[in-house]
Amino acid sequence: MSQNSLRVVWVYPDLLSTYGDQGNVLVLERRAHQRRLDVQRLDVRSDQQIPTSGDIYLIGGGEDRPQRLAAERLRRDGGLNRAVANGAIVFSVCAGYQILGHEFINDLGQREQGLGLLDVVSTRGEGERCVGDVLGDIDPQLGLPPLTGFENHQGVTHLGPSARPFARVRFGNGNGTGDGTEGAFNETVFGTYMHGPVMARNPHIADLLLKLALDVNALPPVDDRWYDALRNERIAAATQPA
Ligand code: GLN
């Protein structure tokens, strides 16, 4: 953390921010402020350089074409890989998650190289798009309550040996491989298919990232009443499909 200010970088809001993924930055900032932490938020558009000194990087989902453009620019830029090499934490959603892997299928139907920050490979699902509310159990190692989110993707993501599934689904598809896994993570890099925005539905994920960035085991509690109300509503929606 630089000079007592937590640097949060929101990567390419102009290309990657579907289904309210911007909410992740807002929730992360808010929960940091509630703990009296000073936050420096940097929104980095796709025509700007990715700073390498951030503590936490957030990347959202996107349509297929912006996803390809974002991958091209991130590869050329190289800043995100350097930041991770420096120990930065990255949390990515859907298209962002696919970009962090080794490769994915782009809007032209071609294999597009990712950043290789997560040991995953994404292909194009042959079946119907995965769309709807999801409920899952996050890897017990992370100590978080159940995961709720909304998914909308055609891509299917396969995990390699050095990526752990972020969660196991009870309802919904997640990675779409049929093995019940959802998302992936390693020591500092996280990927999920969950929109919602996922941190509004799962504020403990924001807290997890803050704890990792601050290298602390616990944070002062905050009032989660409104989050809990949203969680309960969306969990009910996932378990009682229309
Ligand atoms: N284009 C990707 C897919 O359909 C990601 C979509 C998204 O980010 N919502 O798999």
PDB file of N, CA, C and O and ligand atoms in Angstrom, residues 18-19 61-64 67 94-95 98 129 152-155 195, ligand 1:
ATOM      1  N   THR A  18     -20.295  -4.527 -18.005  1.00  0.00           N
ATOM      2  CA  THR A  18     -21.698  -4.875 -18.257  1.00  0.00           C
ATOM      3  C   THR A  18     -22.410  -5.225 -16.945  1.00  0.00           C
ATOM      4  O   THR A  18     -21.756  -5.506 -15.944  1.00  0.00           O
ATOM      5  N   TYR A  19     -23.703  -5.214 -16.982  1.00  0.00           N
ATOM      6  CA  TYR A  19     -24.539  -5.644 -15.845  1.00  0.00           C
ATOM      7  C   TYR A  19     -24.113  -5.029 -14.521  1.00  0.00           C
ATOM      8  O   TYR A  19     -24.058  -5.702 -13.494  1.00  0.00           O
ATOM      9  N   GLY A  61     -17.121  -7.404 -17.055  1.00  0.00           N
ATOM     10  CA  GLY A  61     -17.491  -8.206 -18.207  1.00  0.00           C
ATOM     11  C   GLY A  61     -17.714  -7.336 -19.429  1.00  0.00           C
ATOM     12  O   GLY A  61     -17.659  -6.099 -19.346  1.00  0.00           O
ATOM     13  N   GLY A  62     -17.958  -7.961 -20.565  1.00  0.00           N
ATOM     14  CA  GLY A  62     -18.160  -7.179 -21.778  1.00  0.00           C
ATOM     15  C   GLY A  62     -18.670  -8.023 -22.919  1.00  0.00           C
ATOM     16  O   GLY A  62     -18.644  -9.256 -22.863  1.00  0.00           O
ATOM     17  N   GLU A  63     -19.100  -7.340 -23.943  1.00  0.00           N
ATOM     18  CA  GLU A  63     -19.526  -8.017 -25.170  1.00  0.00           C
ATOM     19  C   GLU A  63     -18.281  -8.576 -25.859  1.00  0.00           C
ATOM     20  O   GLU A  63     -17.158  -8.199 -25.559  1.00  0.00           O
ATOM     21  N   ASP A  64     -18.513  -9.448 -26.855  1.00  0.00           N
ATOM     22  CA  ASP A  64     -17.393 -10.169 -27.460  1.00  0.00           C
ATOM     23  C   ASP A  64     -16.360  -9.253 -28.137  1.00  0.00           C
ATOM     24  O   ASP A  64     -15.157  -9.488 -28.023  1.00  0.00           O
ATOM     25  N   GLN A  67     -14.350  -7.203 -25.725  1.00  0.00           N
ATOM     26  CA  GLN A  67     -13.484  -8.155 -25.013  1.00  0.00           C
ATOM     27  C   GLN A  67     -12.190  -8.383 -25.797  1.00  0.00           C
ATOM     28  O   GLN A  67     -11.100  -8.410 -25.229  1.00  0.00           O
ATOM     29  N   CYS A  94     -16.356 -12.327 -15.727  1.00  0.00           N
ATOM     30  CA  CYS A  94     -16.841 -12.789 -17.029  1.00  0.00           C
ATOM     31  C   CYS A  94     -15.843 -12.534 -18.161  1.00  0.00           C
ATOM     32  O   CYS A  94     -14.829 -13.214 -18.225  1.00  0.00           O
ATOM     33  N   ALA A  95     -16.083 -11.578 -19.047  1.00  0.00           N
ATOM     34  CA  ALA A  95     -15.115 -11.325 -20.124  1.00  0.00           C
ATOM     35  C   ALA A  95     -13.740 -11.020 -19.541  1.00  0.00           C
ATOM     36  O   ALA A  95     -12.713 -11.476 -20.060  1.00  0.00           O
ATOM     37  N   GLN A  98     -12.146 -14.249 -18.542  1.00  0.00           N
ATOM     38  CA  GLN A  98     -11.640 -14.992 -19.703  1.00  0.00           C
ATOM     39  C   GLN A  98     -10.324 -14.390 -20.204  1.00  0.00           C
ATOM     40  O   GLN A  98      -9.407 -15.120 -20.600  1.00  0.00           O
ATOM     41  N   ARG A 129     -26.710 -20.331 -24.184  1.00  0.00           N
ATOM     42  CA  ARG A 129     -25.993 -19.387 -23.325  1.00  0.00           C
ATOM     43  C   ARG A 129     -26.330 -19.669 -21.873  1.00  0.00           C
ATOM     44  O   ARG A 129     -27.467 -20.043 -21.565  1.00  0.00           O
ATOM     45  N   ASN A 152     -24.341 -14.437 -17.547  1.00  0.00           N
ATOM     46  CA  ASN A 152     -24.795 -14.339 -18.937  1.00  0.00           C
ATOM     47  C   ASN A 152     -23.571 -14.482 -19.831  1.00  0.00           C
ATOM     48  O   ASN A 152     -22.852 -13.524 -20.072  1.00  0.00           O
ATOM     49  N   HIS A 153     -23.304 -15.700 -20.265  1.00  0.00           N
ATOM     50  CA  HIS A 153     -22.098 -15.931 -21.074  1.00  0.00           C
ATOM     51  C   HIS A 153     -22.264 -17.141 -21.980  1.00  0.00           C
ATOM     52  O   HIS A 153     -23.023 -18.069 -21.672  1.00  0.00           O
ATOM     53  N   GLN A 154     -21.535 -17.104 -23.083  1.00  0.00           N
ATOM     54  CA  GLN A 154     -21.478 -18.245 -23.999  1.00  0.00           C
ATOM     55  C   GLN A 154     -20.200 -19.047 -23.746  1.00  0.00           C
ATOM     56  O   GLN A 154     -20.147 -20.245 -23.995  1.00  0.00           O
ATOM     57  N   GLY A 155     -19.209 -18.350 -23.251  1.00  0.00           N
ATOM     58  CA  GLY A 155     -17.924 -19.002 -23.010  1.00  0.00           C
ATOM     59  C   GLY A 155     -18.002 -20.041 -21.907  1.00  0.00           C
ATOM     60  O   GLY A 155     -18.826 -19.941 -20.992  1.00  0.00           O
ATOM     61  N   HIS A 195     -22.031 -11.506 -12.284  1.00  0.00           N
ATOM     62  CA  HIS A 195     -22.345 -10.076 -12.318  1.00  0.00           C
ATOM     63  C   HIS A 195     -23.316  -9.819 -11.164  1.00  0.00           C
ATOM     64  O   HIS A 195     -23.570 -10.704 -10.360  1.00  0.00           O
TER      65      HIS A 195
HETATM   66  N1  GLN B   1     -18.292 -12.550 -24.313  1.00  0.00           N
HETATM   67  C1  GLN B   1     -18.169 -13.459 -23.228  1.00  0.00           C
HETATM   68  C2  GLN B   1     -19.090 -14.674 -23.298  1.00  0.00           C
HETATM   69  O1  GLN B   1     -20.180 -14.591 -23.795  1.00  0.00           O
HETATM   70  C3  GLN B   1     -18.334 -12.715 -21.925  1.00  0.00           C
HETATM   71  C4  GLN B   1     -19.709 -12.154 -21.728  1.00  0.00           C
HETATM   72  C5  GLN B   1     -19.822 -11.269 -20.521  1.00  0.00           C
HETATM   73  O2  GLN B   1     -18.851 -10.694 -20.063  1.00  0.00           O
HETATM   74  N2  GLN B   1     -21.035 -11.107 -20.025  1.00  0.00           N
HETATM   75  O3  GLN B   1     -18.697 -15.713 -22.835  1.00  0.00           O
END
